[in-house]
Amino acid sequence: MMMRSVKAALQRPQLAASVAAGALRPRWMSAASDAVREHLANELKGIREAGTFKTERVITSPQAASITVQGRADPVLNFCANNYLGLANDPDVVAAAKEALDTHGNGLGSVRFICGTQDIHKELERNVADFHDMDDSILYASCFDANAGIFETLLGPDDAVFSDELNHASIIDGIRLCKAQKARYLHRDMADLDAQLTAKADAKIKLIVSDGVFSMDGTVAPLAEICDLADKHGALVFLDECHATGMFGATGRGTAEHCGVEGRIDIINSTMGKALGGAMGGYTTGPQELIDVLRQRARPYLFSNTLPPAVVGATNKVFELIKDDSTLVEKLGRNVAQFTNGMTAAGFTVGGDPAHPICPIHLGDARLATEFADEVLDLGIFVIGFSFPVVPKGKARIRCQISAAHSEADIDHAIASFAAIGKAKGLIK
């Protein structure tokens, strides 16, 4: 089937005549193009045959606990969003976004250092730093960009970086960009980390890098032990807090608060695209000198447009809502306990840390995970099956994510729906 652009091109009479006469062979008709398209078609065929082809369900409502999906008459309950605090469509947050549009416009059409910094951007950077009790912060279009900018800027050939083997893809890609010596330690294995640090004792800067919460498993980094090893070896600690900021720990300050190591983390990267309103944007927060150097040298910051005012205004409102109020964090904790206890009683094995809202249901087989997700949707529960390459082969799962916006009835319905499909497939009794 010809692409839409091909059809459009052939509707231009002069071009179509040249092609028909054999006088012109556009690039999209070349042998090289044909070979690449055939190769990609075979790749897609293999993905489909393996049962790992990912389709995108189309949501026709705002993100919330209850959403509407294209092609379905009735709303469904969403149990796979990063909308941990339920603020993605909070009326106050939406109103703040609209106000920022009115007062500061739709966008800046610029990177930050040219003419892309408004007062609300500086306000947000101050809010981020204060929330994490750091000197300063720097905003990016995403935390993927923050992770792409930090390692190349901070580390050189005389330095060493030590990364957990299950760190997020953005950390892996960011580390690839830097010239430091690279060491990967076994997942949450402190003996291996200790050995790796000892082996590279002569490195000038030693940086230990870990997710605070590992997104596919819901497990938590052993931060107390990591910080002790950092002290022992004279290393810095970097933490990616995307699945912790705003909603993990007693007041939502993240994994450091949960593990009791506040003040011992040197650098934090995180996102505004999950608990903090669910829109977009990321940041680095840490020592003033580091933030100042990032503003001068971090390529994703220097060469990407600034965050749009609506996102900035909305996120400032989120910090206003949560900085001194843990009501949503506490509600989320109760919901997590209800879901975990209910699913366990139904016969499922729920992975992850019992205090964290990522609750993976391990199924193993990729096709089974996809089928399970499709069938439970018919019962009104929106979840997605995760399989390779997002998770290792043979470890497919449904990653349930709990929100403070879920009601007790919502969670009971999810448990009952999972149980019905699990029994039908012989997974539980």
Coordinates of C-alpha atoms in Angstrom, one line a residue:
M1 CA 0.0 0.0 0.0
M2 CA 1.4 3.4 -1.0
M3 CA 1.9 5.9 1.8
R4 CA -0.4 9.0 1.9
S5 CA 2.5 11.2 0.9
V6 CA 3.1 9.0 -2.2
K7 CA -0.6 9.3 -3.2
A8 CA -0.5 13.1 -2.7
A9 CA 2.7 13.4 -4.8
L10 CA 1.2 11.4 -7.7
Q11 CA -1.8 13.8 -7.8
R12 CA 0.6 16.5 -9.0
P13 CA 0.2 16.2 -12.8
Q14 CA 3.7 17.1 -13.8
L15 CA 5.3 14.7 -11.3
A16 CA 2.9 11.9 -12.1
A17 CA 3.6 12.3 -15.8
S18 CA 7.4 12.1 -15.3
V19 CA 7.0 8.9 -13.2
A20 CA 4.7 7.3 -15.7
A21 CA 7.2 8.1 -18.5
G22 CA 10.0 6.5 -16.5
A23 CA 11.9 9.8 -16.5
L24 CA 11.8 10.1 -12.7
R25 CA 12.1 7.6 -9.9
P26 CA 11.4 9.3 -6.6
R27 CA 13.3 8.2 -3.5
W28 CA 10.2 6.4 -2.1
M29 CA 10.3 4.2 -5.2
S30 CA 14.0 3.4 -5.1
A31 CA 15.5 -0.1 -4.6
A32 CA 17.1 1.1 -1.3
S33 CA 13.7 2.3 0.0
D34 CA 12.0 -0.9 -1.1
A35 CA 14.6 -3.0 0.7
V36 CA 14.3 -1.0 3.9
R37 CA 10.5 -1.1 3.9
E38 CA 10.6 -4.9 3.3
H39 CA 13.0 -5.3 6.2
L40 CA 10.7 -3.2 8.5
A41 CA 7.6 -5.2 7.4
N42 CA 9.4 -8.4 8.4
E43 CA 10.3 -6.9 11.7
L44 CA 6.6 -6.0 12.3
K45 CA 5.5 -9.5 11.3
G46 CA 7.9 -11.0 13.8
I47 CA 6.6 -8.7 16.6
R48 CA 3.0 -9.7 15.8
E49 CA 3.8 -13.4 15.7
A50 CA 5.5 -13.1 19.1
G51 CA 2.4 -11.6 20.5
T52 CA 4.2 -8.4 21.6
F53 CA 2.8 -5.9 19.1
K54 CA 1.7 -2.9 21.0
T55 CA -1.5 -1.1 20.0
E56 CA -2.5 2.3 21.3
R57 CA -6.0 2.5 22.8
V58 CA -7.5 6.0 22.1
I59 CA -8.9 7.8 25.1
T60 CA -11.6 10.4 24.4
S61 CA -11.8 12.0 27.9
P62 CA -9.4 13.7 30.3
Q63 CA -7.1 11.5 32.2
A64 CA -8.8 10.3 35.4
A65 CA -9.7 7.3 37.4
S66 CA -12.7 6.8 35.1
I67 CA -12.1 7.4 31.4
T68 CA -13.8 6.9 28.0
V69 CA -12.2 4.9 25.2
Q70 CA -12.8 5.2 21.5
G71 CA -15.1 2.4 20.3
R72 CA -16.6 1.7 23.8
A73 CA -20.0 3.1 25.0
D74 CA -19.3 2.8 28.7
P75 CA -16.5 4.4 30.8
V76 CA -13.8 2.2 32.1
L77 CA -11.6 2.4 35.2
N78 CA -8.0 3.3 34.5
F79 CA -5.5 1.2 36.5
C80 CA -2.4 1.8 34.4
A81 CA -1.7 5.6 34.5
N82 CA 1.1 7.5 36.3
N83 CA -1.6 9.8 37.6
Y84 CA -0.7 8.8 41.1
L85 CA -2.3 11.7 43.0
G86 CA -5.2 12.1 40.5
L87 CA -4.2 15.7 39.7
A88 CA -4.1 15.3 35.9
N89 CA -7.6 16.8 35.6
D90 CA -7.9 18.5 39.0
P91 CA -10.0 21.6 38.6
D92 CA -7.5 23.9 40.4
V93 CA -4.6 22.6 38.3
V94 CA -6.6 23.0 35.0
A95 CA -7.6 26.5 36.1
A96 CA -4.0 27.4 36.7
A97 CA -3.0 26.1 33.3
K98 CA -5.7 28.3 31.7
E99 CA -4.6 31.3 33.7
A100 CA -1.0 30.9 32.6
L101 CA -2.2 30.7 29.0
D102 CA -4.0 34.0 29.5
T103 CA -1.1 35.8 31.3
H104 CA 2.0 34.2 29.6
G105 CA 0.8 32.9 26.2
N106 CA 0.9 29.6 24.5
G107 CA 4.7 29.2 24.1
L108 CA 8.0 31.1 23.9
G109 CA 9.4 29.9 20.5
S110 CA 12.8 29.9 22.0
V111 CA 15.3 28.0 24.1
R112 CA 15.8 29.3 27.7
F113 CA 19.0 31.3 27.3
I114 CA 17.8 33.3 24.3
C115 CA 14.3 34.5 25.1
G116 CA 12.6 31.5 26.7
T117 CA 12.7 32.2 30.4
Q118 CA 9.6 33.7 32.1
D119 CA 9.1 34.6 35.7
I120 CA 6.9 31.5 36.1
H121 CA 9.8 29.2 35.0
K122 CA 12.0 30.6 37.7
E123 CA 9.2 30.2 40.2
L124 CA 8.8 26.6 39.3
E125 CA 12.6 26.0 39.6
R126 CA 12.5 27.5 43.0
N127 CA 9.5 25.3 44.0
V128 CA 11.3 22.2 42.8
A129 CA 14.4 23.0 44.7
D130 CA 12.5 23.9 47.9
F131 CA 10.4 20.7 47.7
H132 CA 13.6 18.6 47.6
D133 CA 15.5 20.8 50.0
M134 CA 18.2 21.5 47.3
D135 CA 20.1 24.6 46.3
D136 CA 18.5 25.1 42.9
S137 CA 17.0 23.2 39.9
I138 CA 16.9 23.3 36.1
L139 CA 13.9 22.5 33.9
Y140 CA 13.9 20.3 30.8
A141 CA 11.2 19.2 28.4
S142 CA 11.2 15.7 30.0
C143 CA 13.2 13.7 32.5
F144 CA 14.5 11.7 29.6
D145 CA 16.2 15.0 28.5
A146 CA 17.4 15.6 32.1
N147 CA 19.0 12.2 32.1
A148 CA 20.5 12.9 28.7
G149 CA 22.0 16.1 29.9
I150 CA 23.5 15.3 33.3
F151 CA 26.1 12.6 32.8
E152 CA 27.8 14.0 29.7
T153 CA 28.1 17.4 31.5
L154 CA 29.3 16.2 34.8
L155 CA 31.6 13.2 34.0
G156 CA 34.8 12.9 32.0
P157 CA 37.3 10.2 31.1
D158 CA 38.9 10.3 34.6
D159 CA 35.5 9.7 36.3
A160 CA 33.4 6.6 36.8
V161 CA 29.7 5.9 36.9
F162 CA 28.1 2.9 38.6
S163 CA 24.6 2.1 37.4
D164 CA 22.0 -0.5 38.6
E165 CA 21.4 -3.0 35.8
L166 CA 17.7 -2.3 35.8
N167 CA 17.8 1.5 35.6
H168 CA 15.5 3.2 33.3
A169 CA 16.3 3.4 29.6
S170 CA 16.8 7.1 29.7
I171 CA 19.6 6.6 32.3
I172 CA 21.2 4.0 30.2
D173 CA 21.1 6.2 27.1
G174 CA 22.4 9.2 29.1
I175 CA 25.3 7.3 30.5
R176 CA 26.2 6.1 26.9
L177 CA 26.7 9.8 26.0
C178 CA 29.4 10.4 28.6
K179 CA 33.1 9.5 28.4
A180 CA 33.4 8.2 32.0
Q181 CA 34.4 4.7 32.9
K182 CA 31.2 2.7 33.1
A183 CA 30.3 -0.1 35.6
R184 CA 26.9 -1.8 35.8
Y185 CA 26.2 -3.5 39.1
L186 CA 23.7 -6.3 39.7
H187 CA 20.2 -5.1 40.6
R188 CA 20.1 -3.8 44.2
D189 CA 23.2 -6.0 45.0
M190 CA 25.3 -4.0 47.4
A191 CA 28.1 -6.5 47.5
D192 CA 28.5 -6.1 43.8
L193 CA 28.4 -2.3 44.0
D194 CA 31.0 -2.3 46.7
A195 CA 33.3 -4.5 44.6
Q196 CA 32.8 -2.3 41.5
L197 CA 33.6 0.9 43.6
T198 CA 36.7 -0.8 44.9
A199 CA 37.8 -1.7 41.4
K200 CA 37.6 1.9 40.3
A201 CA 38.9 3.5 43.4
D202 CA 41.2 5.8 41.5
A203 CA 38.4 7.5 39.6
K204 CA 38.3 11.3 40.2
I205 CA 34.5 11.5 40.5
K206 CA 32.6 8.4 41.4
L207 CA 28.8 8.6 40.8
I208 CA 26.4 5.9 41.9
V209 CA 23.2 6.0 39.8
S210 CA 19.9 4.4 40.6
D211 CA 16.2 4.7 40.1
G212 CA 14.5 5.4 43.4
V213 CA 11.7 3.2 42.4
F214 CA 12.1 0.8 39.5
S215 CA 9.2 1.4 37.2
M216 CA 8.6 -2.1 35.8
D217 CA 8.8 -3.9 39.2
G218 CA 7.8 -1.4 41.8
T219 CA 10.8 -2.2 43.9
V220 CA 12.7 0.4 45.9
A221 CA 16.5 1.1 45.8
P222 CA 18.2 0.2 49.1
L223 CA 19.2 3.8 49.6
A224 CA 20.6 3.5 53.2
E225 CA 23.1 0.9 52.0
I226 CA 23.9 2.9 48.8
C227 CA 24.5 6.1 50.8
D228 CA 26.8 4.1 53.2
L229 CA 28.8 2.8 50.3
A230 CA 29.0 6.3 48.9
D231 CA 30.4 7.5 52.2
K232 CA 32.9 4.6 52.3
H233 CA 34.2 5.2 48.8
G234 CA 33.9 8.9 48.5
A235 CA 31.2 8.7 45.8
L236 CA 28.2 10.9 44.9
V237 CA 24.6 9.5 44.8
F238 CA 22.3 10.3 41.9
L239 CA 18.6 9.3 42.1
D240 CA 16.0 9.2 39.4
E241 CA 12.7 9.9 41.3
C242 CA 10.2 9.8 38.5
H243 CA 8.0 7.2 40.2
A244 CA 8.4 8.7 43.7
T245 CA 8.3 12.5 43.6
G246 CA 5.1 13.9 45.1
M247 CA 3.6 10.6 46.2
F248 CA 6.1 8.3 47.9
G249 CA 7.3 8.8 51.5
A250 CA 5.2 10.2 54.3
T251 CA 4.9 13.7 52.8
G252 CA 5.6 12.7 49.1
R253 CA 9.2 13.8 49.2
G254 CA 10.2 10.6 47.5
T255 CA 12.4 7.5 48.1
A256 CA 14.9 9.3 50.2
E257 CA 12.1 10.2 52.7
H258 CA 10.7 6.7 52.5
C259 CA 14.2 5.2 53.3
G260 CA 15.1 7.8 55.9
V261 CA 18.1 9.2 54.0
E262 CA 17.0 12.8 53.5
G263 CA 20.0 15.1 53.0
R264 CA 22.3 12.2 51.8
I265 CA 21.3 12.3 48.1
D266 CA 23.5 14.6 46.0
I267 CA 21.5 14.9 42.7
I268 CA 17.9 14.2 41.9
N269 CA 16.3 14.0 38.5
S270 CA 12.6 13.7 38.2
T271 CA 9.5 14.5 36.2
M272 CA 6.4 16.6 36.2
G273 CA 4.7 14.1 33.9
K274 CA 3.5 11.7 36.6
A275 CA 2.3 12.6 40.1
L276 CA 2.9 16.3 39.6
G277 CA -0.1 16.8 37.3
G278 CA 0.7 14.2 34.6
A279 CA 1.6 16.7 31.8
M280 CA 5.2 16.9 30.8
G281 CA 8.6 18.3 31.8
G282 CA 11.5 17.1 33.9
Y283 CA 14.3 18.6 36.0
T284 CA 17.6 18.2 37.8
T285 CA 17.9 19.5 41.3
G286 CA 21.1 19.6 43.4
P287 CA 24.1 21.8 44.3
Q288 CA 24.1 25.3 42.9
E289 CA 27.4 24.9 41.1
L290 CA 26.0 21.8 39.2
I291 CA 22.9 23.6 38.2
D292 CA 24.9 26.6 37.0
V293 CA 27.1 24.3 34.8
L294 CA 24.1 22.5 33.4
R295 CA 22.7 25.8 32.2
Q296 CA 25.9 26.5 30.4
R297 CA 26.6 23.0 28.9
A298 CA 23.7 20.6 29.0
R299 CA 22.8 20.0 25.4
P300 CA 19.1 19.1 25.9
Y301 CA 18.6 22.3 27.8
L302 CA 20.5 24.5 25.4
F303 CA 18.9 23.1 22.2
S304 CA 15.3 22.4 23.2
N305 CA 12.4 24.8 23.5
T306 CA 11.4 26.0 26.9
L307 CA 8.4 24.4 28.7
P308 CA 5.0 25.9 27.6
P309 CA 3.5 28.4 30.1
A310 CA 0.3 26.2 30.7
V311 CA 2.4 23.3 31.9
V312 CA 4.5 25.6 34.1
G313 CA 1.5 27.3 35.6
A314 CA -0.2 24.0 36.3
T315 CA 2.8 22.5 38.0
N316 CA 3.4 25.5 40.2
K317 CA -0.2 25.0 41.4
V318 CA 0.5 21.3 42.1
F319 CA 3.4 22.2 44.3
E320 CA 1.2 24.7 46.1
L321 CA -1.3 22.0 46.7
I322 CA 1.1 19.3 48.0
K323 CA 4.0 21.1 49.7
D324 CA 2.3 21.3 53.1
D325 CA -0.6 18.8 52.7
S326 CA -0.2 15.0 52.6
T327 CA -3.9 14.2 52.3
L328 CA -3.5 12.7 48.8
V329 CA -0.4 10.8 49.7
E330 CA -2.2 9.2 52.7
K331 CA -5.3 8.4 50.5
L332 CA -3.0 6.8 48.0
G333 CA -1.4 4.6 50.7
R334 CA -4.8 3.3 51.8
N335 CA -5.7 2.5 48.2
V336 CA -2.5 0.6 47.6
A337 CA -3.0 -1.5 50.8
Q338 CA -6.6 -2.3 49.7
F339 CA -5.6 -3.4 46.2
T340 CA -2.6 -5.4 47.3
N341 CA -4.4 -7.2 50.1
G342 CA -7.4 -7.9 47.9
M343 CA -5.4 -9.2 45.0
T344 CA -3.3 -11.4 47.3
A345 CA -6.5 -12.8 48.9
A346 CA -7.8 -13.6 45.4
G347 CA -4.8 -15.7 44.7
F348 CA -2.5 -13.4 42.7
T349 CA 1.1 -12.7 43.5
V350 CA 1.6 -9.0 43.6
G351 CA 5.1 -7.7 43.0
G352 CA 6.8 -4.5 44.1
D353 CA 7.2 -2.8 47.4
P354 CA 4.0 -3.1 49.5
A355 CA 4.0 0.7 50.1
H356 CA 4.3 1.7 46.4
P357 CA 1.4 2.1 43.9
I358 CA 3.1 0.2 41.2
C359 CA 1.6 -3.3 41.6
P360 CA 2.8 -5.7 38.9
I361 CA 0.9 -8.9 38.3
H362 CA 3.4 -11.3 36.9
L363 CA 2.1 -13.7 34.2
G364 CA 5.3 -14.7 32.3
D365 CA 4.0 -15.2 28.8
A366 CA 3.7 -12.2 26.5
R367 CA 0.6 -13.4 24.7
L368 CA -1.1 -14.2 27.9
A369 CA -0.5 -10.8 29.3
T370 CA -1.9 -9.1 26.2
E371 CA -5.0 -11.4 26.1
F372 CA -5.6 -10.9 29.8
A373 CA -5.5 -7.1 29.4
D374 CA -7.9 -7.2 26.5
E375 CA -10.3 -9.5 28.3
V376 CA -10.3 -7.5 31.6
L377 CA -11.1 -4.4 29.5
D378 CA -14.4 -6.0 28.6
L379 CA -15.2 -6.0 32.4
G380 CA -14.4 -2.2 32.6
I381 CA -10.8 -2.2 33.7
F382 CA -8.2 -0.5 31.6
V383 CA -4.7 -2.0 32.0
I384 CA -1.9 -2.9 29.6
G385 CA 0.2 -6.0 29.2
F386 CA 4.0 -5.4 29.4
S387 CA 6.3 -7.6 27.5
F388 CA 9.7 -7.6 25.7
P389 CA 11.5 -5.3 25.1
V390 CA 9.9 -3.2 27.9
V391 CA 10.6 -6.1 30.3
P392 CA 12.9 -9.2 29.9
K393 CA 11.6 -12.1 27.8
G394 CA 9.6 -14.6 29.9
K395 CA 8.7 -11.9 32.5
A396 CA 5.6 -10.4 30.9
R397 CA 3.2 -8.8 33.3
I398 CA 0.3 -6.4 33.8
R399 CA 1.6 -3.4 35.7
C400 CA -1.3 -2.1 37.8
Q401 CA -0.9 1.5 39.1
I402 CA -3.1 2.8 41.9
S403 CA -4.2 6.4 42.2
A404 CA -5.5 8.5 45.0
A405 CA -8.4 9.3 42.7
H406 CA -9.6 5.6 42.9
S407 CA -12.5 5.0 45.2
E408 CA -12.9 1.9 47.4
A409 CA -15.6 0.7 45.0
D410 CA -13.2 1.2 42.0
I411 CA -10.6 -1.0 43.6
D412 CA -13.1 -3.7 44.6
H413 CA -14.3 -3.8 41.0
A414 CA -10.8 -4.1 39.7
I415 CA -10.0 -7.0 42.1
A416 CA -13.2 -8.8 41.1
S417 CA -12.6 -8.4 37.4
F418 CA -9.0 -9.7 37.7
A419 CA -10.3 -12.7 39.7
A420 CA -12.9 -13.5 37.1
I421 CA -10.4 -13.5 34.2
G422 CA -7.8 -15.3 36.3
K423 CA -10.2 -18.1 37.1
A424 CA -11.3 -18.4 33.5
K425 CA -7.7 -18.8 32.4
G426 CA -6.8 -21.2 35.2
L427 CA -4.3 -18.8 36.8
I428 CA -6.0 -18.9 40.2
K429 CA -8.6 -21.2 41.8

